Coordinates of C-alpha atoms in Angstrom, one line a residue:
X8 CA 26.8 44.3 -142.5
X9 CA 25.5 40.7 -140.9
X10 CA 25.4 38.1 -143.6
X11 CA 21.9 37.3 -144.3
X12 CA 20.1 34.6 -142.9
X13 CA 20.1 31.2 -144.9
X14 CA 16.6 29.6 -145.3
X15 CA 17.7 26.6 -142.9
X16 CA 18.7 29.1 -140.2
X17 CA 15.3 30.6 -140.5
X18 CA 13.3 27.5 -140.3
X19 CA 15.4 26.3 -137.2
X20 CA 14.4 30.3 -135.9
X21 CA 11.3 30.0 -136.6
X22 CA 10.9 26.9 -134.8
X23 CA 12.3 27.7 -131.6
X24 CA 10.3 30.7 -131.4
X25 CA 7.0 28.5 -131.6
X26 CA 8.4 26.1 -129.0
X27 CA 9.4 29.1 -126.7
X28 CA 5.6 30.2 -127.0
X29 CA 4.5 27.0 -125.7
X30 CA 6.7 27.0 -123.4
X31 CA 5.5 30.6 -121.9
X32 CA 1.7 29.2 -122.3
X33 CA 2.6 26.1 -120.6
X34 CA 3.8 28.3 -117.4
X35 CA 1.1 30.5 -117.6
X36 CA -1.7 27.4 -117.5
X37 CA 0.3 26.9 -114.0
X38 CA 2.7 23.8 -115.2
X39 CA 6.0 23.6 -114.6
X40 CA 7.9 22.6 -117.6
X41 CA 11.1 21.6 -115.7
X42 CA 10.2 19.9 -112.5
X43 CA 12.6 18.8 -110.2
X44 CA 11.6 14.3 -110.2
X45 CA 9.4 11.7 -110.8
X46 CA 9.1 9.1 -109.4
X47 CA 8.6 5.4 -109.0
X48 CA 9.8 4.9 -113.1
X49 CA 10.2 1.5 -114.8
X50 CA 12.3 1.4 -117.5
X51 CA 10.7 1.0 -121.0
X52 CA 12.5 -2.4 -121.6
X53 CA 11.3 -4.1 -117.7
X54 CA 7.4 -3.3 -119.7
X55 CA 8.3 -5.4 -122.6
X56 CA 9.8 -7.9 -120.7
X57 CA 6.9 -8.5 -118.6
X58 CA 4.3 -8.2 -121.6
X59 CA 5.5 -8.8 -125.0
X60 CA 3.8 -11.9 -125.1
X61 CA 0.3 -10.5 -124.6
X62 CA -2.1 -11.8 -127.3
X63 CA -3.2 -9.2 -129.8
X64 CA -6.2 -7.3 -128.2
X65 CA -5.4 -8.3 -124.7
X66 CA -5.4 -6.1 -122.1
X67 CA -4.2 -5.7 -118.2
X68 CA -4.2 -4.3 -115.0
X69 CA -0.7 -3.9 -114.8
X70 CA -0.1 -0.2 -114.0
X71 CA 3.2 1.5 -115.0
X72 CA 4.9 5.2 -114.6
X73 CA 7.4 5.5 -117.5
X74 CA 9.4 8.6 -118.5
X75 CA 11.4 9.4 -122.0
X76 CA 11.3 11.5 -124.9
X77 CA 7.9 12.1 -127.3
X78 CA 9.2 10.8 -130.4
X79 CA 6.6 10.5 -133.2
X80 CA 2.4 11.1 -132.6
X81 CA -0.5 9.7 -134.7
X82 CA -4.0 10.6 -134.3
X83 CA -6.1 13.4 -134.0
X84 CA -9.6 14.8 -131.8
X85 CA -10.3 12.2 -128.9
X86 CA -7.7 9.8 -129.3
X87 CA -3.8 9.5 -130.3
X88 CA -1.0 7.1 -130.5
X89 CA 2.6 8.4 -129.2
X90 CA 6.0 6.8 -129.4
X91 CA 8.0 7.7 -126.2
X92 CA 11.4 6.5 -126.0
X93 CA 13.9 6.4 -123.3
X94 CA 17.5 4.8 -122.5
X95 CA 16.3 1.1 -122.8
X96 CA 13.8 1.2 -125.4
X97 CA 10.7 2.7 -127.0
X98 CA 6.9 2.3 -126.2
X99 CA 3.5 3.3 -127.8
X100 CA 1.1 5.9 -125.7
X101 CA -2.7 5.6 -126.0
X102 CA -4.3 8.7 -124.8
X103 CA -8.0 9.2 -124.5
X104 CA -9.7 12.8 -123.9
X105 CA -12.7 10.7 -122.0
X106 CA -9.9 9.0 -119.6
X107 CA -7.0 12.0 -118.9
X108 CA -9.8 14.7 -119.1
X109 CA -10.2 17.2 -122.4
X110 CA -7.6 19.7 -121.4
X111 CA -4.7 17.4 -120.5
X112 CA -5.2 15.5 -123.5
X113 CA -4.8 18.3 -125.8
X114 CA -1.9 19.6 -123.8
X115 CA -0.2 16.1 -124.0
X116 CA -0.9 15.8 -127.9
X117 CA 0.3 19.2 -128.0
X118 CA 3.1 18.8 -127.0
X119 CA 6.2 18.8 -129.3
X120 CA 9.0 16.1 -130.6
X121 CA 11.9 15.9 -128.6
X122 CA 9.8 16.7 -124.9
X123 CA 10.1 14.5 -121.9
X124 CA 7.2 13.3 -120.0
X125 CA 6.4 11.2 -117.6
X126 CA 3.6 8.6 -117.9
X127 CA 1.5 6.6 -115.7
X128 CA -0.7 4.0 -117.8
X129 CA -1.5 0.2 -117.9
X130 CA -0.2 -2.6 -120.3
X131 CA -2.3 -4.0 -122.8
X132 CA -1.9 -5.1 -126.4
X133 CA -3.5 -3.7 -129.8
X134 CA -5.1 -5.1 -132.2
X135 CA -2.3 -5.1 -133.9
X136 CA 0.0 -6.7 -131.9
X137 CA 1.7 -3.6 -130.3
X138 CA 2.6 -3.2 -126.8
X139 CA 1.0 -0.1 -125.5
X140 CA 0.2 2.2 -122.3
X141 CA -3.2 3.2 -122.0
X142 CA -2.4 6.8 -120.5
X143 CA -4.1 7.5 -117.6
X144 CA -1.8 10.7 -116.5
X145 CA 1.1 12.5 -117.4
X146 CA 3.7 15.6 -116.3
X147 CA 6.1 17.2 -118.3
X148 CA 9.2 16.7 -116.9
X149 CA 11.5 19.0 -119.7
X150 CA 10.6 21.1 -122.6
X151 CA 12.7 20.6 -125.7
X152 CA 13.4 24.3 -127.0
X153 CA 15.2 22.5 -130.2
X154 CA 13.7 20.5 -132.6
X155 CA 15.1 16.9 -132.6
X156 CA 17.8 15.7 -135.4
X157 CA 15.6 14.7 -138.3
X158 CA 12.9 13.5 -136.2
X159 CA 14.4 10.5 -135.0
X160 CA 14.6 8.8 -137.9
X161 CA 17.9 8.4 -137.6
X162 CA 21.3 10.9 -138.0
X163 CA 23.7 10.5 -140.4
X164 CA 25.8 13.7 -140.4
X165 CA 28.8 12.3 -139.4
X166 CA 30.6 15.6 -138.4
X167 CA 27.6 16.5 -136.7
X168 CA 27.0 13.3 -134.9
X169 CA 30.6 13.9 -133.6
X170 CA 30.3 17.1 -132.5
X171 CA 27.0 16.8 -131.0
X172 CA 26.9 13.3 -129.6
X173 CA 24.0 14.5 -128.0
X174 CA 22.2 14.4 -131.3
X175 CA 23.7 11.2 -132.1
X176 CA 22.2 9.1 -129.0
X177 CA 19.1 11.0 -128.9
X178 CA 18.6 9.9 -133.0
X179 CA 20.8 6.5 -133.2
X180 CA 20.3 4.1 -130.6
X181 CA 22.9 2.0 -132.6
X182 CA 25.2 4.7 -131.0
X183 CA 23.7 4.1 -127.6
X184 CA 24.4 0.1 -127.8
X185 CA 28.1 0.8 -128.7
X186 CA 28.9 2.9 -126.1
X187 CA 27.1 0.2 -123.4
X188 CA 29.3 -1.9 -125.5
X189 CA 32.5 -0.5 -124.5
X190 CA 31.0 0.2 -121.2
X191 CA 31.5 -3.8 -121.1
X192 CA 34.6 -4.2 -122.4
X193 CA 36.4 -2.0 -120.0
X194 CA 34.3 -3.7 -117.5
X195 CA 35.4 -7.3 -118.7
X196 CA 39.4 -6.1 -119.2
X197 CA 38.9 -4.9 -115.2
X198 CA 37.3 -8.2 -114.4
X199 CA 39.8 -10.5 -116.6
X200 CA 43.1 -8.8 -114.7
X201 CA 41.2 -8.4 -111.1
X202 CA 40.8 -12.2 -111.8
X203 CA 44.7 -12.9 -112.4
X204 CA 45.4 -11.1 -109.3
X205 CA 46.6 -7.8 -110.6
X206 CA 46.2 -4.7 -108.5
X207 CA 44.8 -1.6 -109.9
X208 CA 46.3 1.4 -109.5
X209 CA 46.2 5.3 -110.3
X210 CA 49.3 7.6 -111.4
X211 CA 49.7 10.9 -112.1
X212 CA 47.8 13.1 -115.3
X213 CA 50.1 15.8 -115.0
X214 CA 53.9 15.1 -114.4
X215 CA 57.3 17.0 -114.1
X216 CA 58.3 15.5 -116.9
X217 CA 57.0 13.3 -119.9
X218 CA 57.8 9.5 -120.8
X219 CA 57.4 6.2 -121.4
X220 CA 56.6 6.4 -125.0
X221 CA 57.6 8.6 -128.1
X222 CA 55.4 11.4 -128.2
X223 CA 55.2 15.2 -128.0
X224 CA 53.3 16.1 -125.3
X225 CA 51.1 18.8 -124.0
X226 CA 52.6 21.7 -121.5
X227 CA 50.9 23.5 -118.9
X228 CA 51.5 25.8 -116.3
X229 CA 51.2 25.2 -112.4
X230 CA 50.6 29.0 -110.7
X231 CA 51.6 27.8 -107.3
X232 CA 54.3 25.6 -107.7
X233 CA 55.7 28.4 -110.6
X234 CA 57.0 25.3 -113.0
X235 CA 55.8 23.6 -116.3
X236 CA 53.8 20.6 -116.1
X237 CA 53.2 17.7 -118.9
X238 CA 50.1 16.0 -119.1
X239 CA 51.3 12.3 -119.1
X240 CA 52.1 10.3 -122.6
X241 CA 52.0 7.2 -120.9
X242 CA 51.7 5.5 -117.1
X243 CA 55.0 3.2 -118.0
X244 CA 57.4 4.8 -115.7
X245 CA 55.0 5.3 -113.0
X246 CA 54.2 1.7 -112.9
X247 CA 57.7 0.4 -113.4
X248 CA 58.3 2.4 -110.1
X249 CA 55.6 0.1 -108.3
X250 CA 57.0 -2.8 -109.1
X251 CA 60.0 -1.8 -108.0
X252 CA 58.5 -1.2 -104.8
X253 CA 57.0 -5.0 -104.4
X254 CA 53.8 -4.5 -106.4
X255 CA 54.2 -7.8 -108.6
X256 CA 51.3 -7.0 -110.7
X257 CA 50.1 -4.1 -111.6
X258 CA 48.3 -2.1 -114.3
X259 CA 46.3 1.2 -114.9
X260 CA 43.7 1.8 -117.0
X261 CA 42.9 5.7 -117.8
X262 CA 43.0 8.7 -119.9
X263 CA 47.1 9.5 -122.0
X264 CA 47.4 12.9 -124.2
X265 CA 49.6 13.1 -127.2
X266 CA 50.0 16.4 -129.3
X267 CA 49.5 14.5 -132.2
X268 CA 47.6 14.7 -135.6
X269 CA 44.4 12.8 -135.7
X270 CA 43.0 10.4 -137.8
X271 CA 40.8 7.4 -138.2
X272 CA 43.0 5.7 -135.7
X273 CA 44.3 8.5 -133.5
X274 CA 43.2 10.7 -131.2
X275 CA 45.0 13.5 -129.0
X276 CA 43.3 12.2 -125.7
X277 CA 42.8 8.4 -125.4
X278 CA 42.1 5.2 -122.9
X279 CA 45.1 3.1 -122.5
X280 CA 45.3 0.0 -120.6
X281 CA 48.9 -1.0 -119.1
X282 CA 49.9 -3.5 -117.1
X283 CA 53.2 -5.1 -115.5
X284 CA 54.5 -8.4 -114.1
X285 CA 57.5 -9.6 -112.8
X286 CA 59.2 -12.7 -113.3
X287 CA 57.7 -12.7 -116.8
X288 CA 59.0 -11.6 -120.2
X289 CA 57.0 -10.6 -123.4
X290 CA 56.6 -14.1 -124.2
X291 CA 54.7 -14.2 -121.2
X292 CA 53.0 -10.8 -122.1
X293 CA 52.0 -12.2 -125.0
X294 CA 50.2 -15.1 -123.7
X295 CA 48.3 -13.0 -121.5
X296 CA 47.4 -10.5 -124.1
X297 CA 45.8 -13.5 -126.3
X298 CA 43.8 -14.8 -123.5
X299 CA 42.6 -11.4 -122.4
X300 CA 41.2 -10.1 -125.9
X301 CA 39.8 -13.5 -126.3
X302 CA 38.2 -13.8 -123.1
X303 CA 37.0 -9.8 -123.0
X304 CA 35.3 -10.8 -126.6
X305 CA 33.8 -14.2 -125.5
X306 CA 32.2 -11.6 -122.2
X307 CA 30.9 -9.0 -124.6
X308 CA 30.0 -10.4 -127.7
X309 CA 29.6 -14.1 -126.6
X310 CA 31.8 -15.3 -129.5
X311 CA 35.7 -15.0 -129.9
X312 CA 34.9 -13.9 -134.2
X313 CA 34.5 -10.8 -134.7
X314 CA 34.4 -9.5 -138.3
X315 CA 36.0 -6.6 -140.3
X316 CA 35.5 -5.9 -143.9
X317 CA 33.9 -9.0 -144.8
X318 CA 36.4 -11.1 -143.4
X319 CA 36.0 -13.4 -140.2
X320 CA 38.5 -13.2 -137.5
X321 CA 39.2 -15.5 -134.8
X322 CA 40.7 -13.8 -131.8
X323 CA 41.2 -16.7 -129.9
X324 CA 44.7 -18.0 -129.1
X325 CA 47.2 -19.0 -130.3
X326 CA 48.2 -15.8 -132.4
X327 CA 50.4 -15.7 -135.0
X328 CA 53.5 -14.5 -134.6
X329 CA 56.5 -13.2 -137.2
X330 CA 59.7 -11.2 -136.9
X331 CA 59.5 -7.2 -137.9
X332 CA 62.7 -8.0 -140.1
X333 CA 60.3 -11.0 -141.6
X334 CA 56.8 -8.6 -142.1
X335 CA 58.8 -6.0 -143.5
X336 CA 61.2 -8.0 -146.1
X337 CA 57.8 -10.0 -146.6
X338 CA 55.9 -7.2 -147.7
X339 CA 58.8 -5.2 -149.3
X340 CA 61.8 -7.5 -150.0
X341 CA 63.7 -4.8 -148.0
X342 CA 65.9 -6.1 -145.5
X343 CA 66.1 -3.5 -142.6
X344 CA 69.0 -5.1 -141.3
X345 CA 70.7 -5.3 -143.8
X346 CA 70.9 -1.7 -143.9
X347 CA 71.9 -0.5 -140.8
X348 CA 72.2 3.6 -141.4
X349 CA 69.4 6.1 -142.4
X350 CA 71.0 6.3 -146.1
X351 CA 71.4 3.1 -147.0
X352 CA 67.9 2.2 -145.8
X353 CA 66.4 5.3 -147.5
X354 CA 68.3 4.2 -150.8
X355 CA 67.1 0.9 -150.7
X356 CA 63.8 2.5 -150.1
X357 CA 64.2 4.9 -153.0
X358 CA 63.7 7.9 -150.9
X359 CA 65.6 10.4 -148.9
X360 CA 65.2 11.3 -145.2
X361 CA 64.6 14.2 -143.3
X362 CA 66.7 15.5 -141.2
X363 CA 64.3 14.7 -138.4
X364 CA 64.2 10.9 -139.3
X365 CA 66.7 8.8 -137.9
X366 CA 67.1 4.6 -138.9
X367 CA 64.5 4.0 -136.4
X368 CA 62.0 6.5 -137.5
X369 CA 62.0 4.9 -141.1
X370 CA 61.8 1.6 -140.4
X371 CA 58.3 2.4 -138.3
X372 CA 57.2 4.1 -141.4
X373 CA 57.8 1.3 -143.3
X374 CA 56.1 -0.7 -140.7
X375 CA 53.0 2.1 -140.6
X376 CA 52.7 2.4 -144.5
X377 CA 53.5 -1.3 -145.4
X378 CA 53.0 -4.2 -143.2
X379 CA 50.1 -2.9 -140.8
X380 CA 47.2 -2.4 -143.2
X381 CA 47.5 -6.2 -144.5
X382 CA 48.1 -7.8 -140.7
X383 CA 44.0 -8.4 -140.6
X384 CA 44.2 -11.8 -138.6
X385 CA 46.2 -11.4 -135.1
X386 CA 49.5 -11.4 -135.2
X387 CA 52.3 -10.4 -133.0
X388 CA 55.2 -8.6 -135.0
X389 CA 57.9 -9.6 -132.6
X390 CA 62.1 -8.5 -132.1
X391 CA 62.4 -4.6 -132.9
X392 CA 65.6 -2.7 -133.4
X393 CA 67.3 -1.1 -130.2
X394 CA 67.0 2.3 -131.5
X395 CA 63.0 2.0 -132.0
X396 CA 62.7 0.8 -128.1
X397 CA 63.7 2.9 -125.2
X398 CA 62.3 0.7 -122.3
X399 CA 63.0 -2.4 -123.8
X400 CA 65.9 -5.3 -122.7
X401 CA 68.1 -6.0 -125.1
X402 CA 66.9 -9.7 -127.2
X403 CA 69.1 -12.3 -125.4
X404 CA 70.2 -14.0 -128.6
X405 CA 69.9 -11.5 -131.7
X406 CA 72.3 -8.7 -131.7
X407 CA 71.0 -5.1 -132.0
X408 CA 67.1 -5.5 -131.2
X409 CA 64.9 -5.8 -128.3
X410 CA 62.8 -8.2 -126.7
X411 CA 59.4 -6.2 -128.3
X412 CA 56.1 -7.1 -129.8
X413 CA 53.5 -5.2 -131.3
X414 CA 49.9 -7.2 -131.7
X415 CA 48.3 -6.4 -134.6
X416 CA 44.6 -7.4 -135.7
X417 CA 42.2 -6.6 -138.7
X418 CA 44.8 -4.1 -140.2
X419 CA 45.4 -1.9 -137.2
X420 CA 48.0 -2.2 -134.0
X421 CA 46.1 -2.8 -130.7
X422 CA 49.0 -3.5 -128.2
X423 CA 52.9 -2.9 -127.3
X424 CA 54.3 -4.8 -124.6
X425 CA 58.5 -5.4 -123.7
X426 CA 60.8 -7.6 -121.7
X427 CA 61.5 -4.0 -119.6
X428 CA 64.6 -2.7 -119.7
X429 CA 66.1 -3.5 -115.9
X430 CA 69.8 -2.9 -116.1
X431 CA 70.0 1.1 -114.6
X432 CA 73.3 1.6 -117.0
X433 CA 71.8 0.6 -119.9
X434 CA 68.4 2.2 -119.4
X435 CA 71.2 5.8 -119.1
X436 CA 72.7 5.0 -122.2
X437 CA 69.6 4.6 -123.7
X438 CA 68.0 8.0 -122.7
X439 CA 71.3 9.4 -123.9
X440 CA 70.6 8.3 -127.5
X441 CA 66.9 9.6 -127.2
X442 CA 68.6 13.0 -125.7
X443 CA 70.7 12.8 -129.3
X444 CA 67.6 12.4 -131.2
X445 CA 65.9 15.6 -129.6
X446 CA 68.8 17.4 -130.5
X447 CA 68.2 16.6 -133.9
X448 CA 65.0 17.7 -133.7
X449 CA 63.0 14.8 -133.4
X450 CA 60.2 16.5 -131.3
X451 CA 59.2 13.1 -130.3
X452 CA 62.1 11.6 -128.9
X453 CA 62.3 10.1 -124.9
X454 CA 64.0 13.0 -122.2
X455 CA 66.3 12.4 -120.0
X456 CA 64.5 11.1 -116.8
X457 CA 67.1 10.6 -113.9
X458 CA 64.3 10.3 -111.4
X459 CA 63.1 7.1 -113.2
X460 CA 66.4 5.9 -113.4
X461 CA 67.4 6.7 -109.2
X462 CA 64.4 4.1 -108.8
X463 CA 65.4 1.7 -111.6
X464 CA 68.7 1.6 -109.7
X465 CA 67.0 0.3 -106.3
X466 CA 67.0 -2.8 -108.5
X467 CA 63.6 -3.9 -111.0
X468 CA 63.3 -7.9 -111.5
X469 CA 62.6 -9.5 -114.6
X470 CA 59.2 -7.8 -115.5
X471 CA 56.8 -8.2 -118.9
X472 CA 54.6 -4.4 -119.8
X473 CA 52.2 -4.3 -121.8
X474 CA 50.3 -1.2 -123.2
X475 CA 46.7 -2.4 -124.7
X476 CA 44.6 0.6 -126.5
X477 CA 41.2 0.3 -125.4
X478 CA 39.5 2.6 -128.0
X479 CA 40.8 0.7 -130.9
X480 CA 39.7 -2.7 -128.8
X481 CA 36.5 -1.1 -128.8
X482 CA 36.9 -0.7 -132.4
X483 CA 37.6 -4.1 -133.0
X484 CA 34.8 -5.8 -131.2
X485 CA 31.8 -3.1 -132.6
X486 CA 33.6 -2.9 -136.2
X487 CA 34.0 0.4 -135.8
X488 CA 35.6 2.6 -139.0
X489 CA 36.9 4.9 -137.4
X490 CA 38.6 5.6 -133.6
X491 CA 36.0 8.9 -133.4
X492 CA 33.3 6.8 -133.3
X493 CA 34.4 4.8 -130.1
X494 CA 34.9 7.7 -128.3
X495 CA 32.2 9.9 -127.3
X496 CA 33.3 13.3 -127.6
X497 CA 36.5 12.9 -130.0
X498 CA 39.0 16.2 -131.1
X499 CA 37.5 18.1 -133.9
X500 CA 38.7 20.7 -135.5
X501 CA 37.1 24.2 -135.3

């Protein structure tokens, strides 16, 4: 037997049956509810620009064809106010049954929240001080079969706004103003490397095989070709390739995939920005990196502070920078190099490893759990173990780590950039640790990649990568909680 129906789900019912009635008597009265244009539409922000400093009671000539979304009515009989909105901003509708005509006056205040109509009318200013259209005609241009999320008075389901951003936008044009927000940033971090001289570039989505970063990733199948693909982790390798090839600068900014959990910082599909030089190191990398974020802010937000649970940030350069073996024993008084195996460092840390987690895999989690939350102004954690870094050159002066940095601001990592590993033998011996690690099960550990290393061996100079996440940049400059609000259709669960 059917579960019965909850009040709510009735109520919804009952009100898309009405609308579907209208919408049968609207096509019976001869309109079309879903025309195909209409044209010759001005924004509703370019009418406010051009008359928000009428005088109260003034009126115009000016004559206008807006379109949007009815959003509230008030009035009754021969007269009504309505509140259309579209993408740029909202406007007040004066119709008049002595100006459109009887019948089209009560089809127009008729009509329900949540329709779209297009308007032709002329500017003038109320009485009380509100910019208005005086409607002189109107189409419908769609007919909403739904009723509108709490009748626009704003959305805050936040599993709901997620998994119908829709609902979100068309309630919240705080939501609206993010998203043009990050619309700008990527447009700015294009700008700011086009500027430098770096060359853009695409790579493959789906590749023979997976790397660049330490991930599990997702599989797929290719009918024709018969072979297993990977959708890509990271563009790291690709790139590398190019400036192998005589690309000197290079970077890529597009969609990477992890089969990963989610959280407020993670997602399985997300926008990452890398980049490569040569001649440079991650010194270098890191100068860029503070210029960039600085610059990208000063273009969006017209400020280099941003803030983050009450506190003010400055994002302009220079950054602060500390060792990984300094933030952790600063934070924990553990020494990681002190203890060089997985035991001793899970003694010293009171716990006991899995046998999934190797040396390296601890002393991220110590990192993760420890250090990261309280890194709130930017800092660059700089000088990471060899067994943490696949890709990276070995430090030139401290035994056992890499040249590495990880930038950190307002309690979250935003960027990972390396000297990169050049010398072809090392870069073997390196995947043949990795190929240990996924033999003991570490699900996320680097494969062998000979391909990569055939064009490593043509000879790579001296080059600084950098891997920038642009959804927790976004996050940054909006003061975002979470990494699902940034993105505009994030994983959800079913």
């Amino acid at each position: 037997m059917a579960e019965p129906e909850r009040p709510e789900q009735r109520s919804e019912s009952h009100v898309i049956a009405e609308r579907r009635e209208k919408l049968e008597q609207l096509r019976a009265e001869g309109i079309d509810p879903y025309p195909p244009d209409f044209d010759g539409r001005t924004e509703i922000a370019v009418v406010h620009a051009a008359h928000d400093d009428l005088e109260d009671g003034e009126e115009t000539e000016a004559a206008y064809r807006v379109a949007g979304r009815i959003a509230a009515r008030r009035g009754h009989g021969k007269a009504a106010f309505i509140d259309l909105v579209d993408g740029s901003g909202r406007i007040q509708l004066h119709s008049r049954a002595d100006v459109v005509g009887e019948r089209q006056h009560e089809l127009l205040t008729g009509l329900d929240l949540g329709d779209i109509v297009g308007v032709e009318g002329t500017a003038f200013k109320t009485r009380r001080g509100e910019l208005s259209l005086r409607v002189a005609g109107w189409t419908l241009l769609a007919k909403s079969l739904r009723p509108p999320p709490d009748k626009f008075h704003g959305l805050e389901d936040t599993e709901l706004r997620f998994r119908h951003r829709e609902l979100d936008l068309i309630a919240n044009p705080e939501t609206r103003e993010l998203f043009y927000r990050r619309r700008a940033t990527i447009a700015a971090v294009r700008a700011h490397l086009d500027a430098e001289g770096f060359v853009e570039v695409e790579t493959p989505v789906l590749q023979p095989l997976y790397g660049g970063a330490l991930a599990r990733p997702f599989t797929t199948h290719h009918n024709a070709l018969d072979r297993d693909l990977y959708l890509r982790i990271a563009t790291e390798l690709y790139l590398k390739r190019l400036i192998v090839g005589g690309i000197d600068r290079v970077y890529e900014l597009g969609k990477d995939f992890r089969n990963e959990g989610v959280s407020y910082k993670h997602n399985p599909e997300f926008t990452m920005l890398e980049w490569y030089e040569a001649y440079a190191d991650y010194a270098d990398a890191a100068e860029r990196l503070e210029r960039l974020v600085a610059g990208v802010a000063e273009a969006v937000l017209g400020t280099t502070r941003v803030e983050r649970d009450g506190v003010e940030i400055e994002l302009s350069p220079p950054w602060r920078r500390l060792t990984l073996r300094e933030a952790i024993r600063e934070r924990t008084g553990i020494d990681v190099l002190e203890h060089p195996t997985r035991e001793a460092l899970a003694a010293a840390m009171g716990s006991e490893p899995t046998p999934k987690e190797g040396w390296g895999k601890l002393v991220d989690g110590l990192l993760s759990k420890e250090v990261e939350p309280n890194l709130i102004e930017p800092t660059f954690v700089l000088d990471y173990p060899v067994e943490m870094s696949p890709f990276a050159k070995r430090h030139r002066s401290e035994e056992g780590l890499v040249e590495r940095w990880e930038a950190y601001v307002g309690g979250f990592e935003i960027a990972n950039a390396f000297t990169e590993l050049n010398d072809p033998d090392d870069q073997r011996h390196r995947f043949e640790q990795q190929a240990e690690e996924l033999r003991r099960g570490d699900e996320e550990a680097q494969p062998f990649d000979e391909s990569y290393l055939r064009a490593l061996e043509h000879g790579m100079p001296p080059t600084g990568g950098v891997g920038l996440g642009i959804d927790r940049l976004v996050m940054l400059l909006t003061g975002a909680r979470s990494l699902r609000e940034v993105v505009l259709f994030p994983a959800m669960r079913s």
